Coordinates of C-alpha atoms in Angstrom, one line a residue:
M204 CA -19.1 13.2 -21.8
Q205 CA -18.2 9.6 -21.1
P206 CA -17.0 7.0 -18.7
A207 CA -13.3 5.3 -18.5
F208 CA -14.7 2.7 -16.8
A209 CA -18.7 0.9 -17.5
V210 CA -19.1 -2.1 -16.0
D211 CA -22.3 -3.8 -15.3
D212 CA -24.9 -6.4 -16.4
A213 CA -28.4 -7.9 -16.8
S214 CA -28.8 -8.4 -12.7
L215 CA -28.8 -3.9 -12.6
L216 CA -32.4 -4.3 -14.7
E217 CA -33.4 -7.5 -12.9
T218 CA -32.6 -5.5 -9.4
D219 CA -35.3 -3.3 -7.7
L220 CA -32.9 -0.2 -7.7
T221 CA -35.1 1.2 -4.8
T222 CA -32.8 -1.4 -2.2
C223 CA -29.5 -0.3 -3.2
H224 CA -27.6 2.4 -1.9
L225 CA -25.5 4.7 -4.8
L226 CA -21.8 4.7 -3.8
V227 CA -20.5 8.3 -5.2
L228 CA -16.5 9.3 -4.9
V229 CA -15.4 12.5 -5.7
G230 CA -11.0 13.6 -6.6
Q231 CA -9.6 16.1 -8.7
G232 CA -10.2 15.3 -12.0
T233 CA -12.6 12.8 -11.2
F234 CA -16.3 11.8 -11.3
S235 CA -16.8 7.7 -10.0
Y236 CA -19.9 5.6 -8.5
V237 CA -20.8 2.2 -7.9
V238 CA -24.0 0.6 -7.5
F239 CA -24.1 -1.9 -4.4
D240 CA -26.7 -3.9 -3.0
P241 CA -26.6 -4.1 0.5
A242 CA -29.1 -7.6 0.3
G243 CA -26.5 -9.7 -1.2
G244 CA -23.5 -7.5 0.1
K245 CA -22.8 -7.3 -4.1
F246 CA -21.9 -4.5 -6.4
L247 CA -23.8 -4.1 -9.4
A248 CA -22.6 -1.3 -11.6
L249 CA -19.8 1.0 -11.9
K250 CA -18.8 4.6 -13.9
S251 CA -16.4 6.2 -13.3
Y252 CA -15.2 9.9 -15.5
N253 CA -12.1 11.8 -15.8
F254 CA -11.3 15.1 -16.9
Q255 CA -8.6 17.0 -16.5
P256 CA -8.4 18.9 -12.8
Q257 CA -8.9 22.9 -13.4
K258 CA -7.5 25.6 -10.6
L259 CA -10.4 26.6 -9.9
A260 CA -13.2 24.5 -8.3
V261 CA -16.7 25.6 -9.7
A262 CA -14.4 24.2 -13.9
D263 CA -14.4 20.6 -11.6
L264 CA -18.1 22.1 -11.5
E265 CA -19.2 22.0 -14.3
M266 CA -17.4 19.0 -15.5
I267 CA -19.1 17.3 -13.0
E268 CA -22.6 18.2 -14.7
R269 CA -22.2 17.4 -17.5
V270 CA -22.1 14.0 -16.3
F271 CA -25.3 14.1 -14.1
D272 CA -26.5 15.9 -18.1
A273 CA -25.1 12.9 -20.0
D274 CA -25.7 9.7 -17.5
K275 CA -29.4 9.4 -16.3
L276 CA -29.0 5.8 -14.0
L277 CA -28.2 8.9 -11.2
F278 CA -31.3 10.2 -11.5
T279 CA -32.6 7.0 -10.0
A280 CA -34.1 6.4 -7.5
F281 CA -31.9 4.5 -4.4
K282 CA -32.2 3.5 -1.5
S283 CA -29.7 6.1 0.3
V284 CA -26.6 7.3 -1.5
L285 CA -22.9 8.1 0.6
L286 CA -21.0 11.6 -0.9
A287 CA -17.1 10.7 -0.6
F288 CA -14.8 12.5 -1.7
D289 CA -11.2 12.6 -1.9
A290 CA -10.1 16.3 -0.9
S291 CA -6.5 16.6 0.5
V292 CA -6.9 19.2 2.5
S293 CA -8.2 16.2 6.1
T294 CA -6.3 15.3 9.4
L295 CA -6.5 13.1 11.8
V296 CA -7.6 13.7 15.6
P297 CA -7.4 12.0 18.4
E298 CA -10.8 11.1 19.9
N299 CA -11.3 11.8 22.5
Q300 CA -9.2 14.9 22.5
Y301 CA -11.9 16.6 19.2
S302 CA -14.7 19.0 19.6
P303 CA -17.2 19.7 17.5
Q304 CA -17.1 23.1 18.4
L305 CA -13.8 23.3 17.1
K306 CA -13.0 21.2 14.1
K307 CA -11.8 23.8 11.9
D308 CA -9.1 25.1 14.4
F309 CA -8.3 21.4 14.6
L310 CA -7.5 22.2 10.7
H311 CA -6.6 25.0 9.6
M312 CA -3.7 24.0 12.5
V313 CA -2.2 22.0 9.3
Y314 CA -3.7 24.1 6.2
P315 CA -4.6 27.7 5.3
E316 CA -8.1 28.2 5.8
K317 CA -10.0 28.7 1.6
L318 CA -12.5 30.6 0.7
Q319 CA -15.1 28.7 -0.1
E320 CA -14.8 25.6 2.1
A321 CA -16.9 23.6 4.2
V322 CA -15.6 22.0 6.6
L323 CA -16.6 18.3 7.9
A324 CA -15.7 15.4 10.3
D325 CA -16.2 11.9 10.2
V326 CA -15.7 9.8 13.8
L327 CA -14.4 6.8 13.0
P328 CA -15.8 3.6 14.6
P329 CA -14.2 1.3 16.9
P330 CA -11.0 0.5 17.9
M331 CA -9.6 3.2 15.8
S332 CA -10.7 6.8 18.3
L333 CA -10.2 9.3 15.9
V334 CA -12.4 11.8 14.5
N335 CA -11.3 12.3 10.3
V336 CA -11.5 17.0 10.5
Y337 CA -11.7 17.8 5.9
A338 CA -12.6 20.3 4.3
V339 CA -14.7 20.7 0.9
D340 CA -15.4 22.5 -1.2
K341 CA -18.9 24.4 -0.5
D342 CA -19.9 25.0 -3.7
L343 CA -19.9 21.5 -5.3
L344 CA -20.7 20.6 -1.7
G345 CA -23.9 22.0 -2.8
F346 CA -24.6 21.4 -5.6
L347 CA -24.2 17.0 -5.2
R348 CA -26.8 16.8 -1.9
K349 CA -29.0 18.6 -3.9
E350 CA -29.3 16.7 -6.5
F351 CA -28.7 13.5 -4.4
S352 CA -30.7 14.9 -2.4
T353 CA -28.8 13.6 0.6
D354 CA -26.8 14.7 3.8
R355 CA -24.2 11.1 3.7
V356 CA -20.7 12.7 3.2
V357 CA -17.8 11.2 4.3
H358 CA -14.0 11.2 3.6
A359 CA -12.5 8.7 1.4
H360 CA -9.9 8.5 3.6
S361 CA -12.1 7.7 6.6
A362 CA -13.0 4.6 3.8
L363 CA -9.8 3.2 3.6
L364 CA -9.1 2.8 6.9
Q365 CA -11.7 1.4 7.5
A366 CA -11.0 -1.2 4.8
Y367 CA -7.8 -1.9 5.2
P368 CA -8.1 -3.7 8.5
Y369 CA -9.6 -6.2 6.4
D370 CA -6.5 -7.3 4.7
F371 CA -4.3 -10.1 6.0
D372 CA -0.8 -8.4 6.3
F373 CA -2.8 -5.9 8.3
R374 CA -1.0 -6.8 11.9
N375 CA 2.0 -7.5 10.0
H376 CA 5.1 -6.6 12.8
D377 CA 7.1 -5.2 10.5
G378 CA 4.6 -3.2 8.7
V379 CA 3.0 -2.6 6.6
A380 CA 2.6 0.3 3.8
Y381 CA -0.8 1.0 1.7
I382 CA -0.6 3.8 -1.4
M383 CA -3.5 3.8 -2.8
A384 CA -2.2 6.0 -6.1
Q385 CA -4.9 8.6 -8.1
R386 CA -3.6 11.6 -11.6
N387 CA -0.6 13.0 -9.8
R388 CA -1.0 12.8 -5.6
F389 CA -1.2 9.5 -3.9
T390 CA -2.6 8.7 -0.5
I391 CA 0.6 6.4 2.0
T392 CA -0.8 4.8 5.1
I393 CA 1.6 2.8 7.7
Y394 CA 0.7 0.6 10.6
A395 CA 2.7 -2.6 12.1
A396 CA 1.6 -4.7 14.0
G397 CA -2.2 -3.4 13.1
K398 CA -1.3 -0.1 15.1
L399 CA -1.9 2.8 13.0
L400 CA 1.8 5.1 12.6
N401 CA 1.0 7.3 9.5
Q402 CA -1.6 8.8 7.1
Q403 CA -0.9 11.2 4.7
E404 CA -1.3 12.7 1.1
L405 CA 1.4 13.5 -1.4
P406 CA 2.2 14.8 -4.0
Y407 CA 4.0 13.3 -6.7
Q408 CA 5.2 13.7 -10.5
S409 CA 7.5 10.9 -11.0
G410 CA 6.6 7.1 -10.0
L411 CA 10.9 8.1 -7.7
D412 CA 8.9 10.6 -5.9
I413 CA 6.6 8.4 -4.2
V414 CA 9.2 6.1 -3.3
Y415 CA 11.0 8.7 -2.4
H416 CA 8.5 9.3 0.0
L417 CA 7.8 5.7 0.8
V418 CA 10.8 5.5 2.1
N419 CA 11.6 8.4 3.9
A420 CA 8.2 7.2 5.6
V421 CA 9.3 3.9 6.5
R422 CA 12.7 5.1 8.8
V423 CA 11.5 8.2 10.0
L424 CA 9.1 5.9 12.0
G425 CA 11.2 3.7 12.5
L426 CA 10.6 1.3 10.4
D427 CA 13.2 -1.0 7.7
E428 CA 11.9 -1.0 4.1
Q429 CA 13.6 -4.5 3.8
K430 CA 11.0 -5.2 6.0
V431 CA 7.8 -3.5 5.1
K432 CA 5.5 -5.1 3.1
V433 CA 4.1 -2.8 0.3
K434 CA 0.6 -2.6 -1.1
L435 CA -0.4 -0.5 -3.8
G436 CA -3.6 0.2 -5.0
G437 CA -4.9 2.5 -8.2
P438 CA -6.0 2.7 -11.6
L439 CA -2.5 1.8 -12.3
A440 CA -0.9 -0.9 -14.7
K441 CA 1.5 -3.5 -14.0
D442 CA 4.0 -1.6 -15.9
S443 CA 3.2 1.2 -14.6
D444 CA 6.4 4.0 -13.8
I445 CA 5.0 3.9 -10.1
Y446 CA 4.9 -0.3 -9.6
Q447 CA 8.7 -0.2 -12.3
E448 CA 10.6 1.6 -9.4
L449 CA 8.6 0.4 -6.6
H450 CA 10.0 -2.6 -8.0
K451 CA 13.6 -1.0 -7.6
F452 CA 13.1 -0.6 -4.4
V453 CA 11.0 -2.0 -1.9
P454 CA 11.6 -6.1 -1.7
H455 CA 7.7 -7.4 -0.7
L456 CA 5.7 -5.2 -3.2
E457 CA 2.6 -6.3 -4.1
W458 CA -1.1 -5.0 -5.9
V459 CA -3.9 -4.4 -3.5
Q460 CA -6.8 -6.7 -3.3
R461 CA -10.9 -6.3 -3.7
L462 CA -12.4 -6.7 -0.2
P463 CA -13.1 -10.1 0.2
E464 CA -16.4 -10.1 2.2
F465 CA -18.4 -8.6 -0.4
Q466 CA -19.7 -9.7 -4.4
Y467 CA -18.5 -8.8 -7.5
I468 CA -20.3 -9.5 -11.0
G469 CA -18.0 -10.8 -13.1
K470 CA -16.5 -8.1 -15.5
M471 CA -15.6 -6.6 -12.0
Q472 CA -13.5 -10.0 -11.6
E473 CA -11.7 -9.0 -15.0
M474 CA -11.2 -6.1 -14.3
P475 CA -7.4 -6.0 -11.7
G476 CA -9.1 -5.4 -7.9
Y477 CA -6.7 -2.9 -7.0
Y478 CA -8.2 -0.7 -10.2
F479 CA -11.2 1.2 -7.3
H480 CA -10.7 -0.8 -4.0
N481 CA -11.0 3.3 -2.8
L482 CA -14.5 3.1 -4.8
Y483 CA -14.9 -0.3 -2.8
A484 CA -14.3 0.5 0.6
L485 CA -17.1 3.0 0.6
A486 CA -19.6 0.1 1.1
L487 CA -18.5 -0.6 4.9
C488 CA -19.9 3.0 5.1
V489 CA -22.7 2.2 4.5

């Protein structure tokens, strides 16, 4: 199996990888990772694999097993490995109302219980005072924990919530909506004056679907879609259907940029910064 994206340079061979972190992001039909050197705050390598998402999680697991067979870098003795899941089943709970014993109850108030699910929770750092409760496939989680010998697990949305405050427009009083588009689904996170108002993941088939959900969410929150800034991220072409449709209806549309406090090798800087924003954001969870 060949990666859809593979980026590194000579610095990877010159670095003691036992001092680096491996940040892994697993989504529906995707398996991506970056090698992060905390001493220099620098990303040294990135790979991303795409495959057709399956209805049965066991089929996704088989594809990821094929990635392991093909990519020997994954067996390097890194300082630590962080597993992140871009799972659609998640909900945010105020920390002062959260109880670990009730995490399944919080999740299943919103989503039906599934077979073979493992329910996890991320306590988000101050000042958010939130807990992200989510479910992942138990077999997939067990496989990755065993292969990487790690118990460090987060949800992709938890990383995004830590990344967005670094954006210059985060405290925009008219509101800012961040859209992270993936294959057939997207995450929308809306703030006004630095206050989190909404985060949800929704399916889509066309760019117009995203426009509809965006405008509806903004109006429900009492914001004006003609004034809200929209920041778009994901593996998208600049002339993609999503960008074109949003551009028709949203006056203030921009691409999400790389997190400014980190360093990136030259080949990463040649790629659009919005491509792997959710993957780079995992460095904030180390």
